[in-house]
Structure formats: structure tokens, C-alpha cells
Short mmCIF file of N, CA and C and ligand atoms in Angstrom, two decimals:
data_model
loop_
_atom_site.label_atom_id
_atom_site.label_comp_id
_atom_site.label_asym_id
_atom_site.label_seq_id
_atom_site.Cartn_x
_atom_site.Cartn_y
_atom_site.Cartn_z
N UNK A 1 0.86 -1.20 0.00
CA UNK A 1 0.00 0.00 0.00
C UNK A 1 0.88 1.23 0.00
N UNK A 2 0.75 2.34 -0.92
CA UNK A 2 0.99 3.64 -0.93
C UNK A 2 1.00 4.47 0.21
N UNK A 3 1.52 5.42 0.34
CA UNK A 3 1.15 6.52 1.07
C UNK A 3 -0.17 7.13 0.61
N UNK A 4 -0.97 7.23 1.21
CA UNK A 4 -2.47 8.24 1.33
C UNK A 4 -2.57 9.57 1.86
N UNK A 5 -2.99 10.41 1.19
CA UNK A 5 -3.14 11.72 2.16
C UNK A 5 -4.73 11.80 1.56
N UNK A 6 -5.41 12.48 3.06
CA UNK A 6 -6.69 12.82 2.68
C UNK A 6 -6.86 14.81 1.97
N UNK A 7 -7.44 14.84 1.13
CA UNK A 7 -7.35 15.85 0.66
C UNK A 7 -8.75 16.23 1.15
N UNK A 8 -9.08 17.39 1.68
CA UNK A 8 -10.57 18.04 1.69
C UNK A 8 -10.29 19.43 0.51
N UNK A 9 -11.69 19.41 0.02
CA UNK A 9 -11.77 20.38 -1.03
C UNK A 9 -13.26 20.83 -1.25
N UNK A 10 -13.50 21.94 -1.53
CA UNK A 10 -14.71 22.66 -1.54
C UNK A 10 -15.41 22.46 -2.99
N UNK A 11 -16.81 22.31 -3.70
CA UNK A 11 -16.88 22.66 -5.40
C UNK A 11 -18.31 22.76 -4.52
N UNK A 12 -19.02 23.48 -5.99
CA UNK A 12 -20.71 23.92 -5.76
C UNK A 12 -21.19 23.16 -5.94
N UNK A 13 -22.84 23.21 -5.50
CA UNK A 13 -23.33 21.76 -5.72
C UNK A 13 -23.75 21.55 -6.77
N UNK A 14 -23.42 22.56 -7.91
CA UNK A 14 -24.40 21.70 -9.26
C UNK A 14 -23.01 20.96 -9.52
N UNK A 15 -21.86 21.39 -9.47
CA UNK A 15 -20.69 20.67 -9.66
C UNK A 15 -20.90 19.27 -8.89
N UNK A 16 -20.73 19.39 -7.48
CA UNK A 16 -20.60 17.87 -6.98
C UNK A 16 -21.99 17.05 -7.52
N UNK A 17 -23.20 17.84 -8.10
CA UNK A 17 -24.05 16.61 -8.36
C UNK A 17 -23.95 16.20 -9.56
N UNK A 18 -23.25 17.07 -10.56
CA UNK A 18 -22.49 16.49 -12.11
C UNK A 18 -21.57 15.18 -11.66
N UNK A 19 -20.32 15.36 -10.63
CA UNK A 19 -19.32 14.20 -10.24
C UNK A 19 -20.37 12.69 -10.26
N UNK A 20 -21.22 13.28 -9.42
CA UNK A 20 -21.89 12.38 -8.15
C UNK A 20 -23.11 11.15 -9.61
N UNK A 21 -23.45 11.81 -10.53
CA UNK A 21 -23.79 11.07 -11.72
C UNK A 21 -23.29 10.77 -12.63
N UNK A 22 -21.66 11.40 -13.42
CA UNK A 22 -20.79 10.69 -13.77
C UNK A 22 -20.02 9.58 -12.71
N UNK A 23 -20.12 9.08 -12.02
CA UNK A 23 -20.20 8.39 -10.85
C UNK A 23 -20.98 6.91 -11.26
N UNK A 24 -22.02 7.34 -10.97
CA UNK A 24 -22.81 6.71 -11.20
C UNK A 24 -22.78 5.78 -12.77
N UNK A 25 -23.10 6.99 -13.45
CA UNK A 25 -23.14 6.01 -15.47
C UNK A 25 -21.85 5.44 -15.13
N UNK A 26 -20.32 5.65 -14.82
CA UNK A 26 -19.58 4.86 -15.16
C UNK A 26 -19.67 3.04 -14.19
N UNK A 27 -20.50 3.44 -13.43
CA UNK A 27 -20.09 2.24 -12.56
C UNK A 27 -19.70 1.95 -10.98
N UNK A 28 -18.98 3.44 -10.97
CA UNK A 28 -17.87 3.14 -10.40
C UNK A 28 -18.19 3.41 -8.71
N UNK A 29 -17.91 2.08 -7.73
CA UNK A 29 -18.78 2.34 -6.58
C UNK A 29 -17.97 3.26 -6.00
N UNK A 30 -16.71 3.20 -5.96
CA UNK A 30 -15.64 4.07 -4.63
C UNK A 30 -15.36 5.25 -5.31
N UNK A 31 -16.02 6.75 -4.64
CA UNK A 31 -15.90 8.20 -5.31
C UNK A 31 -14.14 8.34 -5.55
N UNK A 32 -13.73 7.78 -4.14
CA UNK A 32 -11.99 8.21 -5.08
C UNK A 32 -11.07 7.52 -5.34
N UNK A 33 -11.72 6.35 -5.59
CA UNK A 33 -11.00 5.99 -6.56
C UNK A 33 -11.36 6.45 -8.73
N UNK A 34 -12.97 6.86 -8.41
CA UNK A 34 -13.51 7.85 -9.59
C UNK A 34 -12.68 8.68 -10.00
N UNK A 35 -12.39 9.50 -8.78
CA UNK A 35 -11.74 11.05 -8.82
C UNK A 35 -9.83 10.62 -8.83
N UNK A 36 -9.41 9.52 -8.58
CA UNK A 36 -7.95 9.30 -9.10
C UNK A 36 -8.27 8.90 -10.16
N UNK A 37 -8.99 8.20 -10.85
CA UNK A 37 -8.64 7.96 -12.44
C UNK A 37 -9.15 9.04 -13.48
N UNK A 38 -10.29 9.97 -12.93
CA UNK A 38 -10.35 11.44 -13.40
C UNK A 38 -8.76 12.15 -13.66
N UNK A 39 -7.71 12.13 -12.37
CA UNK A 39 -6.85 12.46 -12.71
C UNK A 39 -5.90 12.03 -13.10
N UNK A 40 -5.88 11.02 -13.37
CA UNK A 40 -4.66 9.48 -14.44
C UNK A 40 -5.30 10.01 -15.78
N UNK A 41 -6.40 10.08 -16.11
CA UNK A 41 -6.74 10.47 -17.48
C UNK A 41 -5.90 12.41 -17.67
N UNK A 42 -6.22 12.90 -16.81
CA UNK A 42 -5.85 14.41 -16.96
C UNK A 42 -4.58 14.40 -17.52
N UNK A 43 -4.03 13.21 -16.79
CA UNK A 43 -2.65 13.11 -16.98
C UNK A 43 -1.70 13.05 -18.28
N UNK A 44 -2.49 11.31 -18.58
CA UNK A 44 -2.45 11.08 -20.00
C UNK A 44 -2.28 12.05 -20.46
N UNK A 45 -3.83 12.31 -20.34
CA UNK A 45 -4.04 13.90 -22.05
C UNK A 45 -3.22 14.77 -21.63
N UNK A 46 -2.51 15.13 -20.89
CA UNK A 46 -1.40 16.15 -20.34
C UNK A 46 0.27 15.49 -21.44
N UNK A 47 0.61 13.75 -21.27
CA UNK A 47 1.42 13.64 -21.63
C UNK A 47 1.15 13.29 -23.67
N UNK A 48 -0.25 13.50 -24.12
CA UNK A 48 -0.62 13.13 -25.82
C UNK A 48 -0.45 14.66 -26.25
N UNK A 49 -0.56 16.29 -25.42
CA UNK A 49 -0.58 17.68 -25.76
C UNK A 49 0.83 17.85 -25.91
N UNK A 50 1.87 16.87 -24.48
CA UNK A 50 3.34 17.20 -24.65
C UNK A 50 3.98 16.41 -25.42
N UNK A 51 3.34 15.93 -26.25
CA UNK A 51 4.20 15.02 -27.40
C UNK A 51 5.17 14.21 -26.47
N UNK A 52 4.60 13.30 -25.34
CA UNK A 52 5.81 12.05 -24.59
C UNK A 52 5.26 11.53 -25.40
N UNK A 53 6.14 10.19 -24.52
CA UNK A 53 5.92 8.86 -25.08
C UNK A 53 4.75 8.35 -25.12
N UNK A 54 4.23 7.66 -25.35
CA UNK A 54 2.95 7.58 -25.47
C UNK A 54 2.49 6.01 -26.04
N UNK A 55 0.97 5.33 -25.70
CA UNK A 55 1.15 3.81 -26.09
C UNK A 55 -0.25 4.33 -26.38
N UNK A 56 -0.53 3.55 -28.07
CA UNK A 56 -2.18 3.74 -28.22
C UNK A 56 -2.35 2.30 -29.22
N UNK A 57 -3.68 2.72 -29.87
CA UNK A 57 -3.99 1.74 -30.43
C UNK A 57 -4.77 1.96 -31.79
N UNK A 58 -4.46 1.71 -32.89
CA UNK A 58 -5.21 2.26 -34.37
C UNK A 58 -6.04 1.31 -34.63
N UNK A 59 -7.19 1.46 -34.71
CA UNK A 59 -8.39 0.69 -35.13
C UNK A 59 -8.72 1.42 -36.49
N UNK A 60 -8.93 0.27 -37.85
CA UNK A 60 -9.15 0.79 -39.22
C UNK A 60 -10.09 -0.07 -39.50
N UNK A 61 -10.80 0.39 -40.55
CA UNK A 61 -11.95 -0.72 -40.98
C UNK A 61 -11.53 -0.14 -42.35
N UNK A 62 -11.76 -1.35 -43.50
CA UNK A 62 -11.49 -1.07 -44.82
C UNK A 62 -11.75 -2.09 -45.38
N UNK A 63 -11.85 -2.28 -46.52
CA UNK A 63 -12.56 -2.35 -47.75
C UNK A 63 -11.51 -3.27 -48.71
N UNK A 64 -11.44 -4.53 -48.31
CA UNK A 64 -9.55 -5.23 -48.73
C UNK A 64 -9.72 -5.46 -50.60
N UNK A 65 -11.20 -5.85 -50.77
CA UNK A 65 -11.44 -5.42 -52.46
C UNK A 65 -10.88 -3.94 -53.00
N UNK A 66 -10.70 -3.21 -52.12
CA UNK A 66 -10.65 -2.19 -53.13
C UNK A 66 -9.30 -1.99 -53.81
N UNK A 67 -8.88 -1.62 -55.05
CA UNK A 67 -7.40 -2.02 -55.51
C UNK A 67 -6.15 -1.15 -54.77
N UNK A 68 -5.11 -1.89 -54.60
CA UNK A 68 -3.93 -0.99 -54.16
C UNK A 68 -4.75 -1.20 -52.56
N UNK A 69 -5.72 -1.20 -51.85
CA UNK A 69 -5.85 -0.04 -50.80
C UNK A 69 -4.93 -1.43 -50.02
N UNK A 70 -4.92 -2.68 -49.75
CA UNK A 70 -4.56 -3.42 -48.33
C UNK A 70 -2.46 -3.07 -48.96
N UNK A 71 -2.51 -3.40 -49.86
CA UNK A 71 -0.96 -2.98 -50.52
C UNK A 71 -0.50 -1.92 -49.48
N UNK A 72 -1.08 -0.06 -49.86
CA UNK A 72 -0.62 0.74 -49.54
C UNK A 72 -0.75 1.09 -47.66
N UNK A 73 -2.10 0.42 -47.41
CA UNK A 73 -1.74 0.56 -45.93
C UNK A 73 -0.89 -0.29 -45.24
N UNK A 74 -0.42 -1.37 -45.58
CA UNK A 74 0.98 -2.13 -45.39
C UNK A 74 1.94 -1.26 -45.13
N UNK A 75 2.17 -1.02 -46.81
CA UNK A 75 3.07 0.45 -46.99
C UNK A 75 3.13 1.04 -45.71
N UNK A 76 2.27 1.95 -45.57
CA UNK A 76 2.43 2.52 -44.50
C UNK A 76 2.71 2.09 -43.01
N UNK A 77 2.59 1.45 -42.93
CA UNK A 77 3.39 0.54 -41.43
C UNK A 77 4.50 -0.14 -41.79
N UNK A 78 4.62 -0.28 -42.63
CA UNK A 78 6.34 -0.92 -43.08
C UNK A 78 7.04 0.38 -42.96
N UNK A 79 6.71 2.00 -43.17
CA UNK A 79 7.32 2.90 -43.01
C UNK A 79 7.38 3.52 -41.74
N UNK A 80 6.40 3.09 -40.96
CA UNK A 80 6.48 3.39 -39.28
C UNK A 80 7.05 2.47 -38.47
N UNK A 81 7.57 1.30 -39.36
CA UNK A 81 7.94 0.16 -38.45
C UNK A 81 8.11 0.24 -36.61
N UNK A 82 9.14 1.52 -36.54
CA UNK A 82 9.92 1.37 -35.66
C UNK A 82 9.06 1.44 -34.08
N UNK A 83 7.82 2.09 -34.56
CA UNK A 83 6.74 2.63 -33.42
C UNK A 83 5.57 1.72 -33.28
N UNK A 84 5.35 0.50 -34.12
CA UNK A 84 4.46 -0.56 -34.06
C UNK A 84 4.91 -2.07 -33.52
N UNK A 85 3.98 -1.86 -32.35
CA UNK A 85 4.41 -3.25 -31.50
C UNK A 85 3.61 -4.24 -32.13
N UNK A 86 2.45 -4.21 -32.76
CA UNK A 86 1.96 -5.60 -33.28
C UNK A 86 1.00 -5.17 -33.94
N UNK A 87 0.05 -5.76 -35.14
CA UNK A 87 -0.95 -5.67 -35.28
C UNK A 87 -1.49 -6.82 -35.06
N UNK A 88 -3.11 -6.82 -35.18
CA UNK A 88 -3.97 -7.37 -35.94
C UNK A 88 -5.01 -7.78 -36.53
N UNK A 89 -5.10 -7.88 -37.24
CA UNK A 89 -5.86 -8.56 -38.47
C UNK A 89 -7.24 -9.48 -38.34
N UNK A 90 -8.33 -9.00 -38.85
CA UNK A 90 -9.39 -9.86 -38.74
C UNK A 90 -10.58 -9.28 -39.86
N UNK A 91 -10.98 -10.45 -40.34
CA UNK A 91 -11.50 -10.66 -41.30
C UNK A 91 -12.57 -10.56 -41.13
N UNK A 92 -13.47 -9.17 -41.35
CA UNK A 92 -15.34 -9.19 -40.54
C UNK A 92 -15.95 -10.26 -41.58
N UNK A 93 -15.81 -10.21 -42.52
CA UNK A 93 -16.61 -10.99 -43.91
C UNK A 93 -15.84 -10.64 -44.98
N UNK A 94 -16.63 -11.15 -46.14
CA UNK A 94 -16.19 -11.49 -47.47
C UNK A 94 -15.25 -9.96 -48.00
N UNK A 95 -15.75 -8.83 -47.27
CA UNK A 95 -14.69 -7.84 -48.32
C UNK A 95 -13.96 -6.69 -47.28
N UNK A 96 -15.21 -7.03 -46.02
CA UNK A 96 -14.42 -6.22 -44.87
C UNK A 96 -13.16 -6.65 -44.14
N UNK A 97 -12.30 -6.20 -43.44
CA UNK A 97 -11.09 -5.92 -42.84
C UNK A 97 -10.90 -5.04 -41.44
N UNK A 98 -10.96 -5.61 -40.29
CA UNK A 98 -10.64 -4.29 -39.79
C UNK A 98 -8.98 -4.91 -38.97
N UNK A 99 -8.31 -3.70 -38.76
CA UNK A 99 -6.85 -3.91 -38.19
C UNK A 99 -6.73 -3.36 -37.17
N UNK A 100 -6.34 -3.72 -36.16
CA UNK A 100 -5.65 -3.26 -35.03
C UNK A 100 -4.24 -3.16 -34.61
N UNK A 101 -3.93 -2.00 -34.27
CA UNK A 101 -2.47 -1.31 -34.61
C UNK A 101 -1.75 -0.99 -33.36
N UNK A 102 -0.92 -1.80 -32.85
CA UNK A 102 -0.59 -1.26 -31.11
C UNK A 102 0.71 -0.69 -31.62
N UNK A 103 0.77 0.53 -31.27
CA UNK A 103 1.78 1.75 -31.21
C UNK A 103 2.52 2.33 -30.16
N UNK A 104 3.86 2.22 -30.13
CA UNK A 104 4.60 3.44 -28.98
C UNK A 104 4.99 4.00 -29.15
N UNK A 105 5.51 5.30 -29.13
CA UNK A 105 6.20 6.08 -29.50
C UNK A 105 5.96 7.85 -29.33
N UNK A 106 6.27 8.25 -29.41
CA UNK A 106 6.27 9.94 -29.26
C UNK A 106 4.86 10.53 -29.81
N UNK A 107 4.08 10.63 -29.24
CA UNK A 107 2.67 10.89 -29.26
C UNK A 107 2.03 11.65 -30.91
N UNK A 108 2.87 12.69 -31.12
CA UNK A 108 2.92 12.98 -32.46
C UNK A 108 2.95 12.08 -33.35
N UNK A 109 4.11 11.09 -33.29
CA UNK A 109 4.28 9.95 -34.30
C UNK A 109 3.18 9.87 -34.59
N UNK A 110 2.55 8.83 -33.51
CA UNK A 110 1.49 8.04 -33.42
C UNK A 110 0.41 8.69 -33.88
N UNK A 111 -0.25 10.13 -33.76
CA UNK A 111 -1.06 10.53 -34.27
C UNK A 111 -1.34 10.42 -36.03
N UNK A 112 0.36 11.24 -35.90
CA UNK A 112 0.51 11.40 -38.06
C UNK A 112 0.26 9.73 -38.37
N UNK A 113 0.82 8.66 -37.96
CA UNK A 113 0.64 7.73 -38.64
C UNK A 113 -0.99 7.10 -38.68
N UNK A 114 -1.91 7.35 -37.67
CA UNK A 114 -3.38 7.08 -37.94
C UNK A 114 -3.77 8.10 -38.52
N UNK A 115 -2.98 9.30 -39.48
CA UNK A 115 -3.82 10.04 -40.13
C UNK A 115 -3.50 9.80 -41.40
N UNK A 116 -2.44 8.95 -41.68
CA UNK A 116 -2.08 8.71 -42.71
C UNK A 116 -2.56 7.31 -43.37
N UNK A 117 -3.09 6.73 -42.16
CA UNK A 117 -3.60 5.19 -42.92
C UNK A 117 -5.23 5.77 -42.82
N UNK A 118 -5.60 6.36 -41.89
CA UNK A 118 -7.43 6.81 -42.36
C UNK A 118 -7.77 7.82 -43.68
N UNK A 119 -6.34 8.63 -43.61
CA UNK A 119 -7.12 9.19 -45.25
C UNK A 119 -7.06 8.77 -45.99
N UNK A 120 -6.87 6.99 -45.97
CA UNK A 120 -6.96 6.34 -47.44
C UNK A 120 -8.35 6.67 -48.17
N UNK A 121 -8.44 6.53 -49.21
CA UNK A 121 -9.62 6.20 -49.71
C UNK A 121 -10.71 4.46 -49.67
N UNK A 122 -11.33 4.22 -49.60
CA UNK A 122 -12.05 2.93 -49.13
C UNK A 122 -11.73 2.70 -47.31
N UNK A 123 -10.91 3.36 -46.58
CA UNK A 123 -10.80 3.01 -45.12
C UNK A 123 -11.78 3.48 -44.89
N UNK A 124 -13.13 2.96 -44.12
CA UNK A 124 -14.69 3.58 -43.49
C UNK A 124 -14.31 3.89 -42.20
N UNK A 125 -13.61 3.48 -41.81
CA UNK A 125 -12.82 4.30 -40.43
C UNK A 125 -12.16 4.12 -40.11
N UNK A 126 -11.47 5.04 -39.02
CA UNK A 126 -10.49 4.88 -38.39
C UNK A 126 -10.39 5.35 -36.61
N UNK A 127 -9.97 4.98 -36.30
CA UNK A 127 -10.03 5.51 -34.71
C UNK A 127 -8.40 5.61 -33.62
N UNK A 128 -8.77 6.26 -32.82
CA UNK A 128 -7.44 6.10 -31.96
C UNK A 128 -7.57 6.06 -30.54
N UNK A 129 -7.24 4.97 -29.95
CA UNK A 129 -7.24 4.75 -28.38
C UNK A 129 -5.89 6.24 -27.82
N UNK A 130 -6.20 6.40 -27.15
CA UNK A 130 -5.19 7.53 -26.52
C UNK A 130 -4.46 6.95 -24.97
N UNK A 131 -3.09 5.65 -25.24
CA UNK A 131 -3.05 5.22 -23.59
C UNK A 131 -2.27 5.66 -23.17
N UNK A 132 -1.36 5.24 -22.29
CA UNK A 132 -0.12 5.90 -21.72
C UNK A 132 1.00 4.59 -21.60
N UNK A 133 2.62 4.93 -21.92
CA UNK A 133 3.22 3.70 -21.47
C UNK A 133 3.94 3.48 -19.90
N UNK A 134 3.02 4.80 -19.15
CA UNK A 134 2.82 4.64 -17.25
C UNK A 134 3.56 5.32 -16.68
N UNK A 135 4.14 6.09 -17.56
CA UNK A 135 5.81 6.83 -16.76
C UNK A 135 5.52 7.31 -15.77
N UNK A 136 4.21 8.63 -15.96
CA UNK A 136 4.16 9.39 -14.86
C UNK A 136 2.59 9.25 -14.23
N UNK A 137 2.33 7.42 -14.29
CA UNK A 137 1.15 7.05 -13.77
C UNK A 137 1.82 6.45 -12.42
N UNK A 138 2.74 5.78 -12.62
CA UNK A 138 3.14 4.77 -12.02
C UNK A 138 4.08 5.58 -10.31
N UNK A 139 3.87 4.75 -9.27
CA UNK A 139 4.24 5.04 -8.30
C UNK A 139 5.45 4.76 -8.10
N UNK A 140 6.73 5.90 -7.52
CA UNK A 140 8.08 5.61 -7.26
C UNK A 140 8.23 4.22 -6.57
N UNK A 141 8.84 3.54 -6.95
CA UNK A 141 9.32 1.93 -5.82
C UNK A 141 8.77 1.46 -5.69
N UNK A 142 6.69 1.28 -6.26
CA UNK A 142 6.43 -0.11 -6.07
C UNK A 142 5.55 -0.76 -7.73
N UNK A 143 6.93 -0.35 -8.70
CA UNK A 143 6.37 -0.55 -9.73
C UNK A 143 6.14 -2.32 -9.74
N UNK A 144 5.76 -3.46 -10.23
CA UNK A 144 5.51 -4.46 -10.71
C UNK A 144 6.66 -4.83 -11.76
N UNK A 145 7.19 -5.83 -10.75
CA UNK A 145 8.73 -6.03 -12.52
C UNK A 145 7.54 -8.16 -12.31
N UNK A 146 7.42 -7.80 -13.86
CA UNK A 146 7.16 -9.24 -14.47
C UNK A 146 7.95 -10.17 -14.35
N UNK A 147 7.90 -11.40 -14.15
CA UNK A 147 8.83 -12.15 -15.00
C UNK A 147 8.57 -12.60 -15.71
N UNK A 148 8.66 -13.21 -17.43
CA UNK A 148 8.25 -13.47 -18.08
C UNK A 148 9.00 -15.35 -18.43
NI1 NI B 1 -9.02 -9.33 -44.02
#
């Protein structure tokens, strides 16, 4: 267990009754542990604005009939190689495709390269998970070393 400090803090009540029902829709029974992952997310999006490092995920849907298009989005991850930890690949039906793209790298990268495989033509979408690879999630000295 961590060190804990209790924080007291003042907000109005249309504010705490906004918290108090995002609260609620997400699920989530314990308010702070709500209000620490409110601020693990702040965080994130703090380290995707400062161009860190950064871990996400490219979700594409496309169209593998259409000519050139599965060729050139290859292409394009054969040219990002260095920032793609894995994809993959799954076959919805007879002409659909969608790919999943796990990425690390310098937050910028990662952006230009899902903008460069969604403005294909025939890609029906594209999307981007926004994660973190924990730097400044993670607690001094009681990180988790794996063994694998
Ligand atoms: Ni396919």
C-alpha cells in the first residue's frame, strides 16, 4: 500500500451533483477511486498535448477489395515500423477488414501515422485509443517487474 493523504476540497453543488452522476453512469462504486482515475486520465491527455511517449492503439476498418488499398496501408506501417508493437488482423466478412495497430512512441508519431492510414480512400474508419506507457502514472518503488 501507498502513502495516502486525505485531501478536503470545496466545489458547488451543481458541480458535486455532475461528479456524483458521472459516478454513477460509469459504474464506479468508490468516489476516489472515480476522482484518481479522473486524474490518471488528466494526466495522460497532459502527456498526448506534450508530445511524450505515449502507447495507443489504431483501429481501421477497410474495404480489402478495393485495388492498391490493403498494398498501400501495409506500406504505410512498413514505413512506421519502428513505433508498431503488433498488429492485428481480422476478417469481418467477405470484403471487410478491420486492423488493429498497437503503437509506442512519441505521441505525435502516433497521431501522423493514424492520419495517414485513415485518409486512405475505401478506409470507413479509423479511430485512436489515446493510452499511456505509465511513466508518470506509475508510483516511485512499487512498480511491478514481471517475470516473463
Ligand atoms: Ni481481411
Amino acid at each position: 500500500m501507498t502513502d495516502l493523504v486525505r485531501l478536503s476540497f470545496s466545489i458547488d453543488v451543481p458541480l458535486a451533483e455532475r461528479l456524483e452522476k458521472m459516478r454513477a453512469a460509469t459504474s464506479y462504486e468508490n468516489r476516489s477511486e472515480f476522482i484518481r482515475d479522473l486524474i490518471r486520465d488528466r494526466i495522460v491527455s497532459e502527456e498526448w498535448e506534450n508530445n511524450e511517449q505515449a502507447l495507443g492503439t489504431i483501429t481501421i476498418l477497410y474495404d480489402h477489395t478495393r485495388r492498391n488499398l490493403a498494398e498501400e496501408l501495409i506500406d504505410v506501417q512498413h514505413s512506421n515500423h519502428a513505433i508498431i508493437l503488433a498488429t492485428t488482423h481480422v476478417h469481418l466478412d467477405r470484403d471487410l477488414c478491420a486492423e488493429m495497430i498497437m503503437v509506442k512512441g512519441a505521441a505525435d508519431e502516433i497521431r501522423r501515422m493514424a492520419n495517414l492510414l485513415r485518409r486512405h480512400k475505401g478506409v470507413l474508419h479509423g479511430s485512436l485509443s489515446l493510452g499511456s506507457t505509465g511513466g508518470r502514472l506509475a508510483v516511485k518503488g512499487k512498480r511491478h517487474r514481471h517475470k516473463h
